[in-house]
Short mmCIF file of C-alpha atoms and ligand atoms in Angstrom, two decimals:
data_model
loop_
_atom_site.label_atom_id
_atom_site.label_comp_id
_atom_site.label_asym_id
_atom_site.label_seq_id
_atom_site.Cartn_x
_atom_site.Cartn_y
_atom_site.Cartn_z
CA MET R 1 -29.23 1.83 13.84
CA ALA R 2 -30.15 0.08 11.23
CA GLU R 3 -33.14 0.70 9.63
CA LYS R 4 -35.61 -2.34 10.38
CA GLY R 5 -35.27 -5.65 8.05
CA LYS R 6 -32.30 -3.55 6.18
CA HIS R 7 -28.67 -5.08 6.18
CA LYS R 8 -26.08 -2.24 7.43
CA VAL R 9 -23.49 -1.29 5.43
CA VAL R 10 -21.08 1.28 7.40
CA LEU R 11 -17.68 3.05 6.41
CA ILE R 12 -15.82 4.22 9.72
CA ASP R 13 -13.61 6.91 8.45
CA TYR R 14 -12.32 8.36 4.94
CA ASP R 15 -10.17 11.26 4.40
CA GLU R 16 -11.50 13.80 2.35
CA ALA R 17 -8.26 14.76 0.72
CA LEU R 18 -7.74 11.32 -1.41
CA PHE R 19 -10.70 8.57 -1.15
CA ALA R 20 -14.17 10.24 -0.20
CA PRO R 21 -17.27 8.09 -1.03
CA LEU R 22 -18.71 9.50 -4.48
CA GLY R 23 -22.75 9.40 -3.88
CA PHE R 24 -23.10 6.67 -6.06
CA GLU R 25 -23.32 4.34 -2.96
CA GLY R 26 -26.29 5.03 -1.22
CA GLU R 27 -28.05 4.19 -4.52
CA MET R 28 -26.60 0.78 -5.30
CA LEU R 29 -26.55 -0.80 -2.19
CA ALA R 30 -30.26 0.35 -1.51
CA GLN R 31 -30.93 -2.22 -4.55
CA ALA R 32 -28.74 -5.23 -3.07
CA GLY R 33 -31.18 -4.22 0.38
CA ALA R 34 -28.71 -2.20 2.39
CA GLN R 35 -28.43 0.90 3.91
CA TRP R 36 -25.28 2.89 3.36
CA GLU R 37 -23.84 4.85 6.00
CA VAL R 38 -20.40 6.96 6.36
CA HIS R 39 -19.05 8.68 9.58
CA GLN R 40 -15.69 9.59 10.63
CA CYS R 41 -14.74 7.54 13.87
CA ARG R 42 -10.90 8.45 15.47
CA THR R 43 -10.97 6.35 18.52
CA PRO R 44 -12.28 2.60 18.97
CA GLU R 45 -15.18 3.43 21.21
CA GLU R 46 -16.69 5.74 17.85
CA VAL R 47 -15.94 2.49 16.19
CA VAL R 48 -18.40 0.32 18.48
CA GLN R 49 -21.03 2.96 18.49
CA VAL R 50 -21.32 3.79 14.92
CA ALA R 51 -20.93 -0.39 13.78
CA HIS R 52 -22.32 -1.83 16.29
CA ASP R 53 -25.10 -3.27 14.52
CA ALA R 54 -23.45 -3.46 10.98
CA GLU R 55 -23.10 -6.38 8.95
CA VAL R 56 -20.22 -5.14 6.55
CA VAL R 57 -17.90 -2.65 8.41
CA VAL R 58 -15.62 -0.70 6.26
CA ILE R 59 -12.17 0.79 6.91
CA GLN R 60 -10.01 3.27 5.21
CA THR R 61 -6.94 4.07 7.39
CA VAL R 62 -3.81 2.15 7.86
CA ARG R 63 -4.35 2.76 11.39
CA PRO R 64 -5.04 -0.33 13.20
CA LEU R 65 -8.41 0.37 14.36
CA LEU R 66 -10.16 -2.96 14.28
CA THR R 67 -8.29 -4.60 16.87
CA ARG R 68 -9.38 -7.30 18.88
CA GLU R 69 -11.07 -5.67 21.39
CA VAL R 70 -13.59 -3.59 19.00
CA ILE R 71 -14.16 -7.08 16.51
CA ALA R 72 -15.56 -8.50 19.78
CA GLN R 73 -17.96 -5.96 20.31
CA LEU R 74 -19.67 -6.03 17.00
CA PRO R 75 -21.92 -8.58 16.76
CA ARG R 76 -23.49 -8.62 13.53
CA CYS R 77 -20.49 -7.82 11.36
CA ARG R 78 -19.72 -10.89 9.09
CA CYS R 79 -17.61 -8.74 6.92
CA MET R 80 -14.83 -6.16 7.14
CA ILE R 81 -14.06 -4.60 4.17
CA ARG R 82 -10.25 -2.34 4.40
CA ALA R 83 -10.65 0.25 1.40
CA GLY R 84 -7.41 -0.68 0.31
CA ALA R 85 -4.64 -3.15 -0.55
CA GLY R 86 -2.80 -3.57 2.47
CA TYR R 87 -5.16 -4.81 5.27
CA ASP R 88 -2.57 -4.29 8.43
CA SER R 89 -5.44 -2.11 10.04
CA ILE R 90 -7.56 -5.27 10.72
CA ASP R 91 -7.11 -8.10 13.22
CA TYR R 92 -7.86 -10.65 10.58
CA LYS R 93 -6.70 -12.98 12.86
CA ALA R 94 -9.22 -11.81 15.19
CA ALA R 95 -11.84 -11.87 13.00
CA SER R 96 -11.65 -15.32 11.33
CA GLU R 97 -12.22 -16.14 15.21
CA PHE R 98 -15.42 -14.52 15.40
CA GLY R 99 -16.59 -16.15 12.16
CA ILE R 100 -16.25 -12.76 10.66
CA MET R 101 -14.66 -12.16 6.75
CA VAL R 102 -12.54 -9.72 6.05
CA CYS R 103 -11.62 -8.70 2.15
CA ASN R 104 -9.52 -5.64 0.73
CA ALA R 105 -9.63 -4.05 -1.99
CA PRO R 106 -6.70 -4.83 -4.09
CA THR R 107 -7.09 -4.11 -7.41
CA TYR R 108 -8.71 -0.58 -8.06
CA CYS R 109 -5.62 1.42 -7.70
CA THR R 110 -2.76 -1.26 -9.38
CA ASP R 111 -1.66 1.33 -12.23
CA ASP R 112 -1.51 4.05 -10.24
CA VAL R 113 0.96 2.71 -7.66
CA ALA R 114 2.89 1.57 -10.25
CA ASP R 115 2.73 4.98 -12.02
CA HIS R 116 3.65 6.58 -8.80
CA ALA R 117 6.72 4.31 -8.14
CA ILE R 118 8.24 4.98 -11.59
CA ALA R 119 7.45 8.50 -11.19
CA LEU R 120 9.29 7.83 -7.82
CA MET R 121 12.09 6.42 -9.04
CA LEU R 122 12.63 8.58 -12.64
CA GLY R 123 12.02 11.89 -10.14
CA CYS R 124 15.46 10.25 -7.78
CA VAL R 125 17.49 9.53 -10.71
CA ARG R 126 16.82 13.01 -12.60
CA HIS R 127 17.68 15.31 -9.64
CA LEU R 128 13.99 16.88 -10.23
CA ALA R 129 13.12 17.71 -6.73
CA ARG R 130 16.02 19.84 -6.24
CA LEU R 131 16.59 21.12 -9.87
CA ASN R 132 13.25 22.59 -9.18
CA ALA R 133 13.49 24.06 -5.81
CA ALA R 134 16.68 25.39 -7.12
CA MET R 135 15.23 27.02 -10.15
CA ARG R 136 12.68 28.31 -7.66
CA GLU R 137 15.51 30.07 -5.77
CA GLY R 138 16.00 32.18 -8.90
CA ARG R 139 19.25 29.76 -9.12
CA PHE R 140 19.77 28.47 -13.39
CA ALA R 141 21.78 24.98 -10.70
CA ARG R 142 22.80 22.35 -14.01
CA GLU R 143 25.50 21.33 -11.59
CA LEU R 144 23.10 19.83 -9.44
CA ALA R 145 21.90 17.51 -11.41
CA ARG R 146 25.12 15.37 -11.29
CA PRO R 147 25.74 13.04 -11.42
CA THR R 148 22.96 11.39 -13.37
CA ARG R 149 22.56 7.73 -14.94
CA ARG R 150 21.29 6.49 -18.10
CA LEU R 151 18.64 3.79 -17.50
CA ARG R 152 19.26 1.25 -20.00
CA GLY R 153 21.52 -1.20 -19.15
CA THR R 154 20.66 -1.02 -15.34
CA THR R 155 19.46 -3.19 -12.91
CA LEU R 156 15.64 -2.86 -11.36
CA GLY R 157 15.21 -4.71 -8.29
CA ILE R 158 11.52 -5.68 -7.10
CA ILE R 159 10.67 -7.11 -3.80
CA GLY R 160 6.90 -8.45 -3.93
CA LEU R 161 6.55 -8.89 -7.62
CA GLY R 162 2.47 -9.52 -7.17
CA ARG R 163 -0.33 -6.98 -9.05
CA ILE R 164 1.91 -4.14 -8.74
CA GLY R 165 5.30 -4.98 -8.29
CA SER R 166 4.30 -7.32 -12.25
CA THR R 167 2.81 -3.68 -13.35
CA VAL R 168 5.78 -1.77 -12.23
CA ALA R 169 8.00 -4.79 -14.73
CA ARG R 170 5.85 -4.41 -18.02
CA ARG R 171 6.27 -1.25 -17.74
CA VAL R 172 9.82 -0.63 -17.57
CA ARG R 173 10.43 -3.24 -19.96
CA GLY R 174 10.83 -1.10 -22.53
CA TRP R 175 13.75 0.95 -20.94
CA GLU R 176 16.19 -2.29 -21.63
CA MET R 177 16.78 -2.77 -17.99
CA ARG R 178 17.58 -6.85 -16.53
CA ILE R 179 14.80 -6.64 -14.24
CA LEU R 180 15.33 -9.13 -10.84
CA ALA R 181 12.53 -10.06 -8.37
CA TYR R 182 12.73 -11.43 -4.74
CA ASP R 183 9.28 -13.04 -4.22
CA PRO R 184 9.29 -16.86 -2.36
CA TYR R 185 5.37 -17.04 -2.88
CA ILE R 186 6.23 -17.24 -6.87
CA THR R 187 7.58 -19.36 -9.61
CA GLN R 188 10.08 -18.81 -12.10
CA GLU R 189 6.96 -19.22 -15.05
CA GLN R 190 5.40 -16.55 -13.28
CA ALA R 191 7.99 -14.09 -13.14
CA ASP R 192 8.72 -14.96 -17.18
CA LYS R 193 5.33 -13.48 -17.88
CA VAL R 194 6.87 -10.27 -16.83
CA GLY R 195 10.52 -10.27 -18.02
CA ALA R 196 11.63 -10.94 -14.34
CA GLN R 197 14.29 -13.05 -12.57
CA LEU R 198 14.19 -14.49 -9.97
CA VAL R 199 16.22 -14.49 -7.25
CA SER R 200 17.52 -14.32 -3.02
CA LEU R 201 17.18 -11.09 -1.55
CA TYR R 202 21.02 -11.27 -0.96
CA GLU R 203 21.30 -11.30 -5.06
CA LEU R 204 18.91 -8.48 -5.45
CA LEU R 205 20.58 -6.44 -2.78
CA THR R 206 23.77 -6.78 -4.24
CA HIS R 207 23.39 -6.35 -8.25
CA ALA R 208 20.22 -3.35 -8.29
CA ASP R 209 21.05 0.10 -9.01
CA PHE R 210 17.38 0.44 -8.24
CA LEU R 211 14.73 -1.48 -6.13
CA THR R 212 11.09 -0.78 -5.66
CA ILE R 213 9.01 -2.52 -2.89
CA HIS R 214 5.53 -3.87 -3.39
CA CYS R 215 5.62 -6.59 -0.64
CA PRO R 216 2.73 -6.52 1.89
CA LEU R 217 3.63 -5.57 5.30
CA THR R 218 3.59 -8.34 7.82
CA GLU R 219 5.34 -9.33 10.86
CA GLU R 220 8.22 -11.37 8.15
CA THR R 221 8.48 -8.32 5.78
CA HIS R 222 8.57 -5.52 9.11
CA HIS R 223 12.50 -3.87 8.98
CA MET R 224 13.15 -6.13 5.92
CA LEU R 225 15.44 -3.60 5.31
CA SER R 226 17.30 -2.93 8.42
CA TRP R 227 21.30 -2.27 9.37
CA ASP R 228 22.41 -6.22 7.72
CA GLU R 229 20.48 -5.08 4.21
CA PHE R 230 21.74 -1.44 3.95
CA ALA R 231 25.42 -3.38 4.32
CA THR R 232 25.05 -5.39 1.77
CA ILE R 233 23.08 -3.23 -1.10
CA LYS R 234 25.37 -2.00 -3.79
CA PRO R 235 26.96 0.99 -3.15
CA GLY R 236 24.80 4.16 -5.35
CA LEU R 237 21.24 2.01 -5.02
CA ILE R 238 17.91 4.62 -5.63
CA LEU R 239 15.29 2.92 -2.88
CA VAL R 240 11.74 3.53 -3.78
CA ASN R 241 8.88 2.85 -1.34
CA THR R 242 5.60 3.18 -2.09
CA ALA R 243 4.21 -0.36 0.17
CA ARG R 244 4.63 0.18 3.68
CA GLY R 245 6.64 2.73 5.41
CA PRO R 246 7.83 -0.33 8.14
CA ILE R 247 9.00 -2.79 6.21
CA VAL R 248 12.05 0.08 5.89
CA HIS R 249 14.33 0.79 8.57
CA GLU R 250 14.65 4.65 8.62
CA GLU R 251 17.60 5.06 10.82
CA PRO R 252 19.87 2.45 9.01
CA LEU R 253 18.05 4.28 5.55
CA VAL R 254 18.84 7.77 6.95
CA GLU R 255 22.24 6.54 7.73
CA ALA R 256 22.92 5.13 4.27
CA LEU R 257 21.79 8.03 2.59
CA ARG R 258 23.75 10.51 4.37
CA ASP R 259 26.33 8.68 3.82
CA GLY R 260 25.81 7.56 -0.30
CA ARG R 261 25.52 4.31 -0.10
CA VAL R 262 21.66 5.40 -1.09
CA TRP R 263 22.02 7.82 -3.40
CA ALA R 264 18.57 8.73 -3.73
CA ALA R 265 15.12 7.73 -2.25
CA GLY R 266 11.79 8.41 -2.77
CA LEU R 267 8.97 7.04 -0.27
CA ASP R 268 5.63 7.65 -0.49
CA VAL R 269 5.47 5.81 3.33
CA THR R 270 7.51 6.15 6.01
CA GLU R 271 7.61 4.53 9.03
CA GLU R 272 4.90 7.31 10.81
CA GLU R 273 2.25 8.54 9.09
CA PRO R 274 2.26 11.88 8.63
CA LEU R 275 5.84 12.06 8.95
CA PRO R 276 6.87 13.64 11.63
CA PRO R 277 8.25 17.09 11.36
CA ASP R 278 11.78 16.68 13.05
CA SER R 279 11.93 13.56 10.68
CA PRO R 280 15.77 13.64 9.80
CA LEU R 281 14.17 12.64 6.19
CA LEU R 282 13.05 16.13 5.36
CA GLU R 283 16.70 17.30 5.99
CA LEU R 284 18.14 15.00 3.04
CA ASP R 285 17.72 16.62 -0.12
CA ASN R 286 18.60 13.63 -1.82
CA VAL R 287 14.87 12.02 -0.61
CA ILE R 288 11.72 12.89 -2.54
CA LEU R 289 8.44 12.36 -0.31
CA THR R 290 5.30 11.91 -0.96
CA PRO R 291 1.86 11.84 1.48
CA HIS R 292 0.72 8.40 1.11
CA ILE R 293 -0.74 9.19 -2.58
CA ALA R 294 0.67 6.38 -4.87
CA ALA R 295 -2.93 5.06 -5.12
CA ASN R 296 -4.70 8.69 -6.22
CA SER R 297 -6.65 9.25 -9.17
CA PRO R 298 -10.34 9.93 -9.46
CA GLU R 299 -10.26 5.98 -11.80
CA ALA R 300 -8.94 4.57 -9.01
CA GLN R 301 -11.67 6.78 -7.03
CA GLU R 302 -14.84 5.19 -8.63
CA ASP R 303 -13.05 2.03 -8.99
CA LEU R 304 -12.64 1.79 -5.32
CA TYR R 305 -16.43 2.47 -4.56
CA ARG R 306 -17.93 0.25 -7.20
CA LEU R 307 -15.92 -2.53 -5.56
CA ILE R 308 -16.22 -2.19 -2.07
CA CYS R 309 -20.29 -1.73 -2.71
CA GLU R 310 -19.91 -5.09 -5.22
CA ILE R 311 -18.23 -7.07 -1.76
CA SER R 312 -20.92 -5.32 0.61
CA ALA R 313 -23.98 -6.55 -1.66
CA ASP R 314 -22.69 -10.30 -2.37
CA VAL R 315 -21.96 -10.62 1.46
CA VAL R 316 -25.53 -8.91 2.71
CA GLN R 317 -27.16 -11.24 -0.45
CA GLY R 318 -25.45 -14.01 1.24
CA ARG R 319 -22.64 -14.88 -1.64
CA ILE R 320 -19.43 -15.04 -0.63
CA PRO R 321 -17.65 -11.96 -1.99
CA ARG R 322 -14.15 -11.84 -3.99
CA PHE R 323 -11.21 -10.91 -2.41
CA VAL R 324 -11.73 -12.75 0.92
CA VAL R 325 -8.05 -12.58 2.68
CA ASN R 326 -9.13 -15.32 5.68
CA PRO R 327 -10.80 -17.90 3.38
CA GLU R 328 -10.09 -19.98 6.27
CA VAL R 329 -13.25 -18.56 7.97
CA LEU R 330 -15.33 -19.79 5.17
CA ASP R 331 -16.24 -23.13 7.08
CA HIS R 332 -17.62 -21.40 10.34
CA LEU R 333 -19.18 -18.24 9.00
CA ARG R 334 -21.38 -15.83 11.23
CA PRO R 335 -24.65 -16.87 10.10
CA ALA R 336 -26.90 -13.91 9.35
CA GLU R 337 -29.31 -12.75 11.57
P1 NAD G 401 -0.05 -8.12 -4.34
O1 NAD G 401 -0.45 -9.11 -3.26
O2 NAD G 401 -0.71 -7.93 -4.90
O3 NAD G 401 1.36 -8.50 -3.95
C1 NAD G 401 1.99 -8.75 -3.29
C2 NAD G 401 3.54 -9.37 -3.33
O4 NAD G 401 4.54 -9.89 -2.09
C3 NAD G 401 3.15 -11.13 -3.56
O5 NAD G 401 3.57 -11.82 -5.56
C4 NAD G 401 3.50 -11.96 -2.66
O6 NAD G 401 4.14 -13.31 -2.99
C5 NAD G 401 4.93 -11.10 -2.27
N1 NAD G 401 5.58 -11.08 -1.10
C6 NAD G 401 4.12 -11.47 0.01
N2 NAD G 401 5.57 -11.72 1.19
C7 NAD G 401 6.69 -11.28 0.91
C8 NAD G 401 7.77 -11.33 1.53
N3 NAD G 401 8.83 -11.44 2.19
N4 NAD G 401 8.95 -11.05 0.44
C9 NAD G 401 8.93 -10.48 -1.17
N5 NAD G 401 7.85 -10.47 -1.27
C10 NAD G 401 6.16 -11.21 -0.91
O7 NAD G 401 -0.14 -7.02 -3.30
P2 NAD G 401 0.10 -5.44 -4.98
O8 NAD G 401 -1.39 -5.42 -4.89
O9 NAD G 401 0.49 -5.90 -5.61
O10 NAD G 401 -0.11 -4.58 -3.48
C11 NAD G 401 1.33 -4.41 -2.80
C12 NAD G 401 1.06 -3.83 -1.46
O11 NAD G 401 1.23 -1.98 -2.01
C13 NAD G 401 -0.35 -3.59 -0.63
O12 NAD G 401 0.22 -4.71 0.82
C14 NAD G 401 0.43 -2.35 -0.03
O13 NAD G 401 0.90 -2.75 1.51
C15 NAD G 401 1.04 -1.70 -0.95
N6 NAD G 401 -0.30 -0.51 -1.65
C16 NAD G 401 0.67 0.57 -0.95
C17 NAD G 401 -0.62 1.75 -1.82
C18 NAD G 401 -0.16 3.31 -1.44
O14 NAD G 401 -1.31 4.61 -1.62
N7 NAD G 401 0.99 3.70 -1.49
C19 NAD G 401 -1.78 1.17 -2.56
C20 NAD G 401 -1.94 0.09 -3.15
C21 NAD G 401 -1.06 -1.11 -2.14
#
């Protein structure tokens, strides 16, 4: 229960192995007149139980736990924060209807995800996973490194030239690659700043030697790469996805990886997470898999919890916080009690 006269900020779940709270949050929020609680909810019922009296609800999972039904049972909530960049685990349309702000934490891991995407790209082109596996089996199997490719002069395609996509572009400029981007929501002037040329999705698919995905998962981007798109790609593509698994339809991807149209893939995210043990991706040695870990670094962890505390402090002290993703709510915000 919230202490009398205190605002309650509740973290309903967290990933111990990735981004557990650091311990400074209670003190930071106490200074703002709020009480900080941490729980590990697995079900909607548990969420309602711990969050029914909270003014700010923080969610870490990418599973859709803050549904319309749950949101309807949180009468004091004025702000929901997704402890991450993507906010598809919150029904933000329902939140808007209830007068609740939804914020994300989009800046804490931009560098880390860009670094990870590049690591996957290099890991794929230099065959790092299978060479490493062979060495550990006692095989000095240099033939496994063929064919490889020099990056200079090749084309990198970026889907979604926002924070992370732009950071990738800035980093790879020095490698003298041509950079194409597909992003219907930015201008060529914005793309010019990171040396990218905006093109249609079709042009991107037909020209890219490397393709890296950095758009959000929305109705529009769900299965954005599916049968038609894998039939369109330039053969020999190296595909990297650190955004969200369902942006790529896995069945045609697996087929394209088997027949070589996609030469290799580096995936931090998959359609189902955790990856099921019978996933065909596990049988393919031209795939590098990581467990949705691209954001990880101690710096990111600290930045994330500081940002959550700053947003929460703004809410409980009556200010409009940064990173409201449903600004339409601001003209009918739920009043504080
Ligand atoms: P951002 O909002 O800064 O950039 C997203 C870009 O995608 C924007 O420029 C937007 O215009 C563009 N976009 C939107 N719809 C599009 C469409 N239909 N086609 C092409 N482009 C489109 O977000 P960001 O900080 O760069 O993060 C991007 C995504 O990365 C997040 O939404 C999140 O899902 C994912 N992410 C993953 C991890 C991880 O741990 N693997 C961590 C952080 C973020």
